[in-house]
CSV table of C-alpha atoms and ligand atoms in Angstrom, one decimal:
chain,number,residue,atom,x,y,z
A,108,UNK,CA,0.0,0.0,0.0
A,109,UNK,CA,1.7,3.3,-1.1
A,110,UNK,CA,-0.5,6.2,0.0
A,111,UNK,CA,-0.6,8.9,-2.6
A,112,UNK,CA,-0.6,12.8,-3.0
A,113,UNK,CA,-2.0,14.5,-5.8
A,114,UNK,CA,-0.1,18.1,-6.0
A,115,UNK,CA,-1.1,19.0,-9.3
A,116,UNK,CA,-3.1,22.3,-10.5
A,117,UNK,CA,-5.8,20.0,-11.7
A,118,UNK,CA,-7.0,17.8,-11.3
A,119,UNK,CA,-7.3,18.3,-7.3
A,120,UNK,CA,-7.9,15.8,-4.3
A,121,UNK,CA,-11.6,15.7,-4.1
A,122,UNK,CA,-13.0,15.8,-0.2
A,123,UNK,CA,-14.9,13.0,1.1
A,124,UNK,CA,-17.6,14.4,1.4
A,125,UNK,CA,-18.2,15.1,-2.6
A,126,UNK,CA,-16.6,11.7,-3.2
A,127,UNK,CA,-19.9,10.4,-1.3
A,128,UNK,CA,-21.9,13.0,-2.4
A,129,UNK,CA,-20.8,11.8,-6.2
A,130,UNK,CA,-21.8,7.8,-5.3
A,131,UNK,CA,-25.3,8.2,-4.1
A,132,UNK,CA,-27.9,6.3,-6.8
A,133,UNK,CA,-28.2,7.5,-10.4
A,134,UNK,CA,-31.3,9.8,-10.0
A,135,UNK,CA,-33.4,11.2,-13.1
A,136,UNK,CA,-32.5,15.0,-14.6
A,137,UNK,CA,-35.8,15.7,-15.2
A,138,UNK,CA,-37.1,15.3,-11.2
A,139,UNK,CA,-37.8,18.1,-8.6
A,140,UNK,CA,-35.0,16.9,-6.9
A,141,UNK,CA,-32.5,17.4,-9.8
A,142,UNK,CA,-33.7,20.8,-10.1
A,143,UNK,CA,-32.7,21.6,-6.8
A,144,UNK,CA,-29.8,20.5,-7.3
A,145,UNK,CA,-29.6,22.9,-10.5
A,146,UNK,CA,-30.7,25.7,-8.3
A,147,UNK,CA,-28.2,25.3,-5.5
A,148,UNK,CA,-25.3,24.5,-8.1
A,149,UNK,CA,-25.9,28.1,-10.3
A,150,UNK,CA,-26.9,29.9,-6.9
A,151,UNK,CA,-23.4,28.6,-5.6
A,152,UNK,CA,-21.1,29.2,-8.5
A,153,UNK,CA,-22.5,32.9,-8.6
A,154,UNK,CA,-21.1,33.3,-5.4
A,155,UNK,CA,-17.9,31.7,-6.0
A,156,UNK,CA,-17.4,33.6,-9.0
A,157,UNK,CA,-18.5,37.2,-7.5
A,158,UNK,CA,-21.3,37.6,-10.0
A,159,UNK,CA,-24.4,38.6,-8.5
A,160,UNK,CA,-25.7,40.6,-11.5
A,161,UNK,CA,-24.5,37.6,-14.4
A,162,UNK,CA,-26.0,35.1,-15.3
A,163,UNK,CA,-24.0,31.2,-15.4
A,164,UNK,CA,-24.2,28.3,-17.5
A,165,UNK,CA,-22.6,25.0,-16.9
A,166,UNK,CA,-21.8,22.6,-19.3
A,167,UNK,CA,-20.8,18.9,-19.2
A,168,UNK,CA,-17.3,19.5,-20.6
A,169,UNK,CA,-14.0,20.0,-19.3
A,170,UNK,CA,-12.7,23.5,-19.0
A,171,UNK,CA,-12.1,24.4,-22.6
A,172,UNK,CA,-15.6,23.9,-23.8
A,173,UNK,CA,-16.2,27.1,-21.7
A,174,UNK,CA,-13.0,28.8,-23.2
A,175,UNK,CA,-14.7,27.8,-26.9
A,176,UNK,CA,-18.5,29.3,-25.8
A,177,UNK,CA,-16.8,32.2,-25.0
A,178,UNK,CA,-15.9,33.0,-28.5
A,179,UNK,CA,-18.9,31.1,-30.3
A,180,UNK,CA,-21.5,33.0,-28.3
A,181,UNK,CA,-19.8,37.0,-28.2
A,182,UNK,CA,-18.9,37.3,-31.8
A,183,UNK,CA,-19.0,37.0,-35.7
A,184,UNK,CA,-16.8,35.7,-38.3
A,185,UNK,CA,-13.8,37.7,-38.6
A,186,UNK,CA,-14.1,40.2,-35.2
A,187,UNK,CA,-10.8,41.3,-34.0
A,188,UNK,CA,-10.3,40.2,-30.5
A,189,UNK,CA,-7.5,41.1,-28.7
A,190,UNK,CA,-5.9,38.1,-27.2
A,191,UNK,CA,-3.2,38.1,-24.5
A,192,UNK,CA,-1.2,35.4,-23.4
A,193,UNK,CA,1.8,34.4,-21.3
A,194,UNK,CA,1.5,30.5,-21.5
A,195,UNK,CA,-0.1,27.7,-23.1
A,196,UNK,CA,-4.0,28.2,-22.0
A,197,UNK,CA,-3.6,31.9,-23.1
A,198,UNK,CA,-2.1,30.8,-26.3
A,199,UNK,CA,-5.2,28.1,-26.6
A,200,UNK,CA,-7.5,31.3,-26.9
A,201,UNK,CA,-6.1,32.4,-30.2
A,202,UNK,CA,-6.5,28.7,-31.7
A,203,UNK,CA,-9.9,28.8,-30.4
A,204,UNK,CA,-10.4,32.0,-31.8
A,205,UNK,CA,-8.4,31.4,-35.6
A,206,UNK,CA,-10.3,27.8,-35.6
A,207,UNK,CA,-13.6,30.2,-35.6
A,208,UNK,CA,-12.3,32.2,-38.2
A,209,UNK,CA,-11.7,35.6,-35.8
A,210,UNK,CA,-9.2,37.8,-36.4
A,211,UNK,CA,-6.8,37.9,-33.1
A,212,UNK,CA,-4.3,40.7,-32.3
A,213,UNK,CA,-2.1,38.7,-30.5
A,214,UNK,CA,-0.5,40.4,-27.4
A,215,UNK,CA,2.1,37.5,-26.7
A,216,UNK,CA,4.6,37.4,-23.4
A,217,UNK,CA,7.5,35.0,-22.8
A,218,UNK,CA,6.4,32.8,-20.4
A,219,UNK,CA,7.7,34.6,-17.3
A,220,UNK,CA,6.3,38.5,-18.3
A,221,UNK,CA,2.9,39.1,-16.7
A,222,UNK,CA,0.4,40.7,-19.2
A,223,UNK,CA,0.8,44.7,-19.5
A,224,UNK,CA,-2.0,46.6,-19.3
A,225,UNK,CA,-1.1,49.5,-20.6
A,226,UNK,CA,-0.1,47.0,-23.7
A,227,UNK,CA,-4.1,45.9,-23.8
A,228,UNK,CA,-5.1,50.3,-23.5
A,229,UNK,CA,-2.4,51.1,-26.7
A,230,UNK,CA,-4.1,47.6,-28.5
A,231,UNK,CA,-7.6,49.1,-28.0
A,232,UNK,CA,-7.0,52.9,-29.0
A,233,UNK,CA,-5.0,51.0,-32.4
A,234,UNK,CA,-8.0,49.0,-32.9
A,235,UNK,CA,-11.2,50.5,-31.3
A,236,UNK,CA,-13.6,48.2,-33.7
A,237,UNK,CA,-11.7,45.0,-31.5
A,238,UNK,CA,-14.8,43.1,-30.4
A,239,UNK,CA,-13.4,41.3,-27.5
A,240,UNK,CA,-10.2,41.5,-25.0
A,241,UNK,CA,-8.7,37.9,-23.9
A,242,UNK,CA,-6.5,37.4,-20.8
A,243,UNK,CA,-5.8,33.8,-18.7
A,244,UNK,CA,-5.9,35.2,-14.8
A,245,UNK,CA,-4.2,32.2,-13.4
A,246,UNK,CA,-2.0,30.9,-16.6
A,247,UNK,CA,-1.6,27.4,-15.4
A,248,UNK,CA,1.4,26.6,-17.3
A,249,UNK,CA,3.7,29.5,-16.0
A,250,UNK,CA,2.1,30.2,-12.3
A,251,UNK,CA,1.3,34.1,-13.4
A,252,UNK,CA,-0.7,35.6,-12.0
A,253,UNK,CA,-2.1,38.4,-14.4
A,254,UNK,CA,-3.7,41.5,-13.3
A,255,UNK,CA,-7.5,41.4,-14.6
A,256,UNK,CA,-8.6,43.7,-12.6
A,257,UNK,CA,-6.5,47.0,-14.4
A,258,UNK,CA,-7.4,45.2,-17.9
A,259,UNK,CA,-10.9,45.4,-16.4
A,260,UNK,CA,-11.1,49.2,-16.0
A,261,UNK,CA,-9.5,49.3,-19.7
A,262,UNK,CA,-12.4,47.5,-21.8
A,263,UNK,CA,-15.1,49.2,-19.7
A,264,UNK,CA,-14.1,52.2,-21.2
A,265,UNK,CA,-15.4,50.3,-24.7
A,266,UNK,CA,-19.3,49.2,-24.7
A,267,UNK,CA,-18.9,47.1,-28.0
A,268,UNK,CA,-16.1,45.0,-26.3
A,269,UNK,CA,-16.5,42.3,-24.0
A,270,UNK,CA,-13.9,41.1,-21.5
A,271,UNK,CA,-13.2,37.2,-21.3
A,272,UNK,CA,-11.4,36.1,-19.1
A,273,UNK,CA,-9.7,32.2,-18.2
A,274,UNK,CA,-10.1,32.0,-14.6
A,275,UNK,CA,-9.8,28.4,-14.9
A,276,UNK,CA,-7.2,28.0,-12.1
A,277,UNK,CA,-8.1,31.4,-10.4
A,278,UNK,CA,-11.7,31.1,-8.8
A,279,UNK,CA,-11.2,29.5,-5.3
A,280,UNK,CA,-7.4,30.4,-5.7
A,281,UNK,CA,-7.5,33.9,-6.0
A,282,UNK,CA,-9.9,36.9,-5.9
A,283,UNK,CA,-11.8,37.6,-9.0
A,284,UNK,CA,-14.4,39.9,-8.6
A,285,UNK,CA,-16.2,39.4,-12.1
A,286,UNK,CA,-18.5,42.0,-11.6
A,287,UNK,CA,-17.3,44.6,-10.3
A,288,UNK,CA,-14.1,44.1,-12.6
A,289,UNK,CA,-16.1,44.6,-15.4
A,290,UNK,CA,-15.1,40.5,-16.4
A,291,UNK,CA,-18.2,39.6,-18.7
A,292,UNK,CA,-17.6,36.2,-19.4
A,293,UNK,CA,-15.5,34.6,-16.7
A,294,UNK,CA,-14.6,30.4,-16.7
A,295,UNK,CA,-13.8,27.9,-14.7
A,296,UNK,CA,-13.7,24.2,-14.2
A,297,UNK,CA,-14.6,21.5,-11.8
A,298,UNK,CA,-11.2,19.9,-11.7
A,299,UNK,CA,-9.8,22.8,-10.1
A,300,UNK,CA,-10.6,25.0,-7.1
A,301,UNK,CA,-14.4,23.5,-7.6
A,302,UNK,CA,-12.9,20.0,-5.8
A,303,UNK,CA,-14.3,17.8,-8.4
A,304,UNK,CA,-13.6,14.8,-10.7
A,305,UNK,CA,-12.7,16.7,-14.2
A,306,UNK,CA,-16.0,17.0,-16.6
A,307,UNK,CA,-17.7,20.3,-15.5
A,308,UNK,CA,-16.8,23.9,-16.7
A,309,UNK,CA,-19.2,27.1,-15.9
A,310,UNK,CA,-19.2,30.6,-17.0
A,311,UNK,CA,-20.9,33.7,-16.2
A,312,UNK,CA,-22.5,36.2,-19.2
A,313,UNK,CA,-23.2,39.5,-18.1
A,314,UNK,CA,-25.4,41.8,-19.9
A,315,UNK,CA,-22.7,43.3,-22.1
A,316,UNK,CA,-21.7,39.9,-23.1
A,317,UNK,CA,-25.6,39.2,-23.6
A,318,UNK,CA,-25.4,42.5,-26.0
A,319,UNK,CA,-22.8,40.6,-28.0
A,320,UNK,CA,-24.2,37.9,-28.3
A,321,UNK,CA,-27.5,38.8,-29.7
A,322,UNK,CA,-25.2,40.4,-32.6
A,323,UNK,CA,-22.9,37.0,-33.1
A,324,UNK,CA,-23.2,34.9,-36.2
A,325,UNK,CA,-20.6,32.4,-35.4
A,326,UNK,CA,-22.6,28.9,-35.2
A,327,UNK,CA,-23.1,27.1,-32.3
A,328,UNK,CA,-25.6,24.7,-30.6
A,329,UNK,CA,-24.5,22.8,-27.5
A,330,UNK,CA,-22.5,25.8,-26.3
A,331,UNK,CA,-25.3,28.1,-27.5
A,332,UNK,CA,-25.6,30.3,-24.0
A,333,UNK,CA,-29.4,30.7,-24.7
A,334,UNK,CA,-30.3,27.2,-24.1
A,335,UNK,CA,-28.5,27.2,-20.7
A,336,UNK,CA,-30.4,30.5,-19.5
A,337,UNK,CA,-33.7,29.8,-20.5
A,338,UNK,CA,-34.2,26.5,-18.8
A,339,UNK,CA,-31.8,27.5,-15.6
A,340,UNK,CA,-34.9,30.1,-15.7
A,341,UNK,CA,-37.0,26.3,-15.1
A,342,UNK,CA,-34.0,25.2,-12.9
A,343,UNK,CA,-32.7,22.1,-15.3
A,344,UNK,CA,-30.5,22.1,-18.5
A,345,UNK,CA,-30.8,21.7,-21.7
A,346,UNK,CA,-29.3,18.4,-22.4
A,347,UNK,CA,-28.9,15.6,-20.3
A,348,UNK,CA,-26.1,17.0,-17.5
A,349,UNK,CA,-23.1,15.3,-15.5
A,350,UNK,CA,-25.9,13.8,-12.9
A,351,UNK,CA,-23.6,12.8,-10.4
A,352,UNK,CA,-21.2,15.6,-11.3
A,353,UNK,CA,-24.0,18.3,-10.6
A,354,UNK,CA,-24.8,16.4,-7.4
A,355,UNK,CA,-20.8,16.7,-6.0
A,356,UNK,CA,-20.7,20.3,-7.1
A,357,UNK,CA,-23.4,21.3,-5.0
A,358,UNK,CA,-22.3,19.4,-2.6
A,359,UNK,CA,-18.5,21.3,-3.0
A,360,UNK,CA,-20.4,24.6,-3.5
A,361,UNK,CA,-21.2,23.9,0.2
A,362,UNK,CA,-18.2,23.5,1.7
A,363,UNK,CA,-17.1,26.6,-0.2
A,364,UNK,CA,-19.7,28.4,1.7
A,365,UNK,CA,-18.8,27.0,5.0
A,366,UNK,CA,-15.5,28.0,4.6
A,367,UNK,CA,-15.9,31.4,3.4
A,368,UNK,CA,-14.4,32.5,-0.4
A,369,UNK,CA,-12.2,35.9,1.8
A,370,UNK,CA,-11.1,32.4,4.1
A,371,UNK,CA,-10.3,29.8,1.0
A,372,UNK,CA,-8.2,32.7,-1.0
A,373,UNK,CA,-6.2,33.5,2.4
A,374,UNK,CA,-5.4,29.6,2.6
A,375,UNK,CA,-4.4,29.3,-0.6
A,376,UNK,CA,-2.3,32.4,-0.1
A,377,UNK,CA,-0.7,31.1,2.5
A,378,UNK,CA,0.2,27.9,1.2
A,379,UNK,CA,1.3,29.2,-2.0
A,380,UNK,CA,4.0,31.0,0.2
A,381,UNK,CA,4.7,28.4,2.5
A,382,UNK,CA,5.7,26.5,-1.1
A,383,UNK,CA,8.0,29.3,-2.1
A,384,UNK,CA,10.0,30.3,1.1
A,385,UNK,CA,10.3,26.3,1.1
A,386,UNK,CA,11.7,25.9,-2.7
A,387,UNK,CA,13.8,29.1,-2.3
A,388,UNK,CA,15.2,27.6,0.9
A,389,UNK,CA,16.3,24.5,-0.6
A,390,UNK,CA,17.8,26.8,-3.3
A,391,UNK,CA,15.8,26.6,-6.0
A,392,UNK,CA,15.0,29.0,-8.3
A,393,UNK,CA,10.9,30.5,-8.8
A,394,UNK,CA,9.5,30.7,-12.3
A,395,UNK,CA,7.0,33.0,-12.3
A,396,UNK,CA,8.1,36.4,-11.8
A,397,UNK,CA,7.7,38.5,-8.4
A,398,UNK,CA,4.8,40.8,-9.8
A,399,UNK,CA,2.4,37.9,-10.7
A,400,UNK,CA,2.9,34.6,-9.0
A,401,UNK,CA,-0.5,33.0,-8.7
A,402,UNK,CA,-1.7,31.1,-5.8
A,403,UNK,CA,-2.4,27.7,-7.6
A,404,UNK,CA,0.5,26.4,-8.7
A,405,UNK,CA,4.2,27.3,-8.2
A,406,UNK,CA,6.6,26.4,-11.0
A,407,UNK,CA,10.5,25.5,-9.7
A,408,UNK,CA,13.2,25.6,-11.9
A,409,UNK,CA,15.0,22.5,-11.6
A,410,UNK,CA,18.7,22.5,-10.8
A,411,UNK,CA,21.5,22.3,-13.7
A,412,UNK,CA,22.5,18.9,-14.6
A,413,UNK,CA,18.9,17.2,-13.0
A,414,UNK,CA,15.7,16.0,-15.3
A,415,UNK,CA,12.9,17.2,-14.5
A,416,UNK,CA,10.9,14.6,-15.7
A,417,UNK,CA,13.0,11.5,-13.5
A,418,UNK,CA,12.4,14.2,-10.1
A,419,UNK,CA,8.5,14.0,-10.9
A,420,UNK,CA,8.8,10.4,-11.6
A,421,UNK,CA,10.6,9.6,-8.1
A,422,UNK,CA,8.1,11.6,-6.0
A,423,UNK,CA,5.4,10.0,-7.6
A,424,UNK,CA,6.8,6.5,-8.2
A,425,UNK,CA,8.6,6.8,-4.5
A,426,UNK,CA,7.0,8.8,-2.5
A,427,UNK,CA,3.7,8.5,-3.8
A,428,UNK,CA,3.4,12.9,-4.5
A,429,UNK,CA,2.2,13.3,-7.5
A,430,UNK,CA,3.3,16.7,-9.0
A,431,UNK,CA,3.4,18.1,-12.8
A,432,UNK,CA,6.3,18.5,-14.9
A,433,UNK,CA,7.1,21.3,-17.6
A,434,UNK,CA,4.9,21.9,-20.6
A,435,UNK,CA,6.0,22.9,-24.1
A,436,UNK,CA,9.7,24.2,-23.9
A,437,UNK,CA,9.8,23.9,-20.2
A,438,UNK,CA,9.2,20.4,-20.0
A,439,UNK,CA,12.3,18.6,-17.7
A,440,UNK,CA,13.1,22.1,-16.9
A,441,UNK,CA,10.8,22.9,-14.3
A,442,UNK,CA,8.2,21.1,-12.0
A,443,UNK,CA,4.9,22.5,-11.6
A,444,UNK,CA,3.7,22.3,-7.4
A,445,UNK,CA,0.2,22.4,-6.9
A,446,UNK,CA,-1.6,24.0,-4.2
A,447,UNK,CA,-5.2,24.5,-5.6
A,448,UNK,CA,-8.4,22.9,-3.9
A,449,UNK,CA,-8.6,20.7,-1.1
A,450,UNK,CA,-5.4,21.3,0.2
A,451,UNK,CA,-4.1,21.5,3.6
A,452,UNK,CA,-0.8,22.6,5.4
A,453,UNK,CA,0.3,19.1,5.8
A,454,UNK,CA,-0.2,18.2,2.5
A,455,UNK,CA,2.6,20.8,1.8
A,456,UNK,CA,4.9,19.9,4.1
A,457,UNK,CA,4.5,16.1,2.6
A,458,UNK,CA,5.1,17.4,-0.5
A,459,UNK,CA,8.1,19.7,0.4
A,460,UNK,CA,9.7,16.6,2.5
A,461,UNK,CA,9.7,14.3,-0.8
A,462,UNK,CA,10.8,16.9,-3.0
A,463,UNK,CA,13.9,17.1,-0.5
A,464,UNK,CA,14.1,13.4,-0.4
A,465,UNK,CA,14.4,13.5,-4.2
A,466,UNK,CA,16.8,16.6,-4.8
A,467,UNK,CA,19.0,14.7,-2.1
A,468,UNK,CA,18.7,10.9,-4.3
A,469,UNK,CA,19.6,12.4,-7.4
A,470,UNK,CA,22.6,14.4,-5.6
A,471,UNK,CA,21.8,17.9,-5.4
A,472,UNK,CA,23.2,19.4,-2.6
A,473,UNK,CA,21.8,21.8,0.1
A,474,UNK,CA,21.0,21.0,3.9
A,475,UNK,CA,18.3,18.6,4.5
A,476,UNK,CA,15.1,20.1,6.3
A,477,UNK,CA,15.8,24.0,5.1
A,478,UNK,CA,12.5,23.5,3.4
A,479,UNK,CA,10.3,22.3,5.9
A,480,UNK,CA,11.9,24.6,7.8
A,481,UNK,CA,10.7,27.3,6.0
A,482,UNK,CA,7.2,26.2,5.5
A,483,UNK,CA,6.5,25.4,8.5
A,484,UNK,CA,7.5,29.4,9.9
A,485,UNK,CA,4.6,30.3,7.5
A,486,UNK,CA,2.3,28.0,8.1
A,487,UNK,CA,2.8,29.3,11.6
A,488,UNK,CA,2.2,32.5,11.0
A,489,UNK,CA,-1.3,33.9,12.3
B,200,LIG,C1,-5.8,28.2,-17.1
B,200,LIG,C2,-6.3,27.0,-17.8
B,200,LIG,N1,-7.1,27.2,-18.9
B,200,LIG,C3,-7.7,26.2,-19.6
B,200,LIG,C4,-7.5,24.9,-19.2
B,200,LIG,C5,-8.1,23.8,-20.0
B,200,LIG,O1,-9.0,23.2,-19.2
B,200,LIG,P1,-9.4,21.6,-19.6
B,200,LIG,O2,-8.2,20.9,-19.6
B,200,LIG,O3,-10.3,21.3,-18.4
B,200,LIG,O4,-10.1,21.7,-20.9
B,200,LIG,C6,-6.7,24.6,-18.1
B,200,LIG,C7,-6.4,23.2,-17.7
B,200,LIG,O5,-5.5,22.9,-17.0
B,200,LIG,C8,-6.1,25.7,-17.4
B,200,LIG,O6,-5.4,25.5,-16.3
């Protein structure tokens, strides 16, 4: 019996509770109960997502069917959208948006260079007929942490523009106030922060985004943002949902709201630190740069002359912590730490203590302990 970890930015540990929650009996979609279920699951993700005045849809997909109804419900065939990125999900929103034959004005970053805004304010006065503004809040791939908010007060200044934003790895992680940062289509996915099995994503429309939409051509029909509002207006879907799915979320969406969202982004915080002091203690070297590290995920650089991909393997095939590697040109370079979800000071310090155990087995040299060390004087912090 190994006992395992998962430390990955998705998908997360899933609690108990919605494990349980996700094994009651198959129940029918069309029922009053199912409908409360409906009910409690939109009510909930509004919360989570700060977006009293918005509406939400979910969809039985995984995250990037929610990226992909962003673009096929706000605009028509050749729109120019202004996308930003600064890692793989970020770059995923200009294939979505070429594949639907939209015209992107690509603002692209290196990896470690968080997203200007004053880049997205000189795109728009350029271009003012750009339709939409694209930017990844949580870029999953290089742990930034972009500022949505100031690219928020930016497109508000354009009423023909909607603001889309990837919070896939944000909501529960970090503060996103969708509403009041003028966000009018903001995703996420249930792999993530949500505390699920993969297989849900949700987004919110707001009215603006609702104004773009009513002027889109681009096709679409299960995505179609429509469907999903008029019968959440009869508390059900408009295709058969993820039954059991819908059932955990509710049941996660609970939990949430024990906890408090000010409460879950603080823990988060904190263990997002505890992981850095830790990894800078043992010597290593932080990816993401000091302006925009998320609270998520923390990408390491691994040490000259080690793979990357053989220190994941060890932890996982070892120690039984599973982390994530590098993506793209990163891959063996750095490891990816993740924090996101159901996830607990101790779970860190495991994580920390076989992450020394395998620097020290594949010979890198610094003094045993300096990480835990360092965690543990933040998790002891207030
Ligand atoms: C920031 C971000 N965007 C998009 C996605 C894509 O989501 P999915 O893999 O659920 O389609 C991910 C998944 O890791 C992500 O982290």
């Amino acid at each position: 019996m190994k006992k395992r970890y998962l430390m990955t930015p998705g998908p997360t540990t899933v609690p108990s509770e919605v494990l349980l929650a996700q094994a009651k009996p198959m129940i029918h979609h069309r029922t009053p109960d199912f409908n409360q279920v409906v009910r409690d699951c939109a009510d909930g993700l509004k919360e989570v997502f700060c977006a009293p005045n918005s509406d939400v849809c979910i969809f039985a997909s995984s995250g990037t069917g929610a990226m992909e109804s962003a673009i096929a419900n706000c605009f028509c065939p050749g729109d120019k959208v202004i996308v930003c990125y600064n890692g793989k999900f970020g770059q995923r929103m200009v294939q979505i948006s070429k594949a639907y034959g939209l015209e992107p004005i690509v603002l692209e970053y290196g990896w470690q260079v968080c997203v200007n805004p004053d880049d997205v304010a000189k795109a728009l006065e350029e271009n003012p007929d750009a339709r939409g503004v694209v930017v990844t809040q949580s870029e999953t791939s290089s742990g930034i942490l972009n500022d949505v908010e100031a690219v928020g007060k930016i497109v508000k200044n354009y009423p023909d523009c909607v603001f889309i934003v990837d919070s896939i790895t944000g909501i529960g992680a970090v503060e996103c106030k969708t509403d009041e940062w003028g966000i009018d289509c903001c995703m996420t996915g249930s792999q993530k922060g949500l505390m699920l099995p993969p297989g849900l994503a949700a987004c919110t429309v707001s009215e603006k985004a609702w104004k773009a939409y009513e002027r889109s051509t681009l096709p679409k029909f299960y995505f179609d943002w429509k469907k999903y509002k008029a019968n959440l207006a009869k508390d059900t879907t408009p295709f058969t949902p993820a039954v059991s799915l819908m059932i955990g979320l509710a049941e996660s969406l609970k939990l949430m709201k024990e906890e408090g969202m000010e409460n879950i982004i603080a823990r988060h915080a904190k263990l997002a630190e505890a992981v850095r002091q830790a990894c800078e203690a043992i010597g290593l070297e932080l990816f993401a740069p000091a302006e925009g590290r998320g609270n998520a995920v923390t990408p390491v650089w691994v040490p000259e002359g080690l793979d990357g991909k053989q220190l994941v393997s060890i932890m996982k095939n070892k120690y039984g912590v599973t982390i994530a590697g590098g993506q793209e040109d990163y891959a063996g370079k750095i490891i990816r730490i993740g924090h996101l979800g159901y996830v607990g000071d101790f779970d860190v310090i495991v994580c920390i203590a076989a992450l020394e155990m395998t620097l020290k087995e594949m010979g890198y040299e610094f003094e045993a302990g300096s990480g835990i060390k360092a965690a543990e004087a933040v998790l002891m912090e207030g």
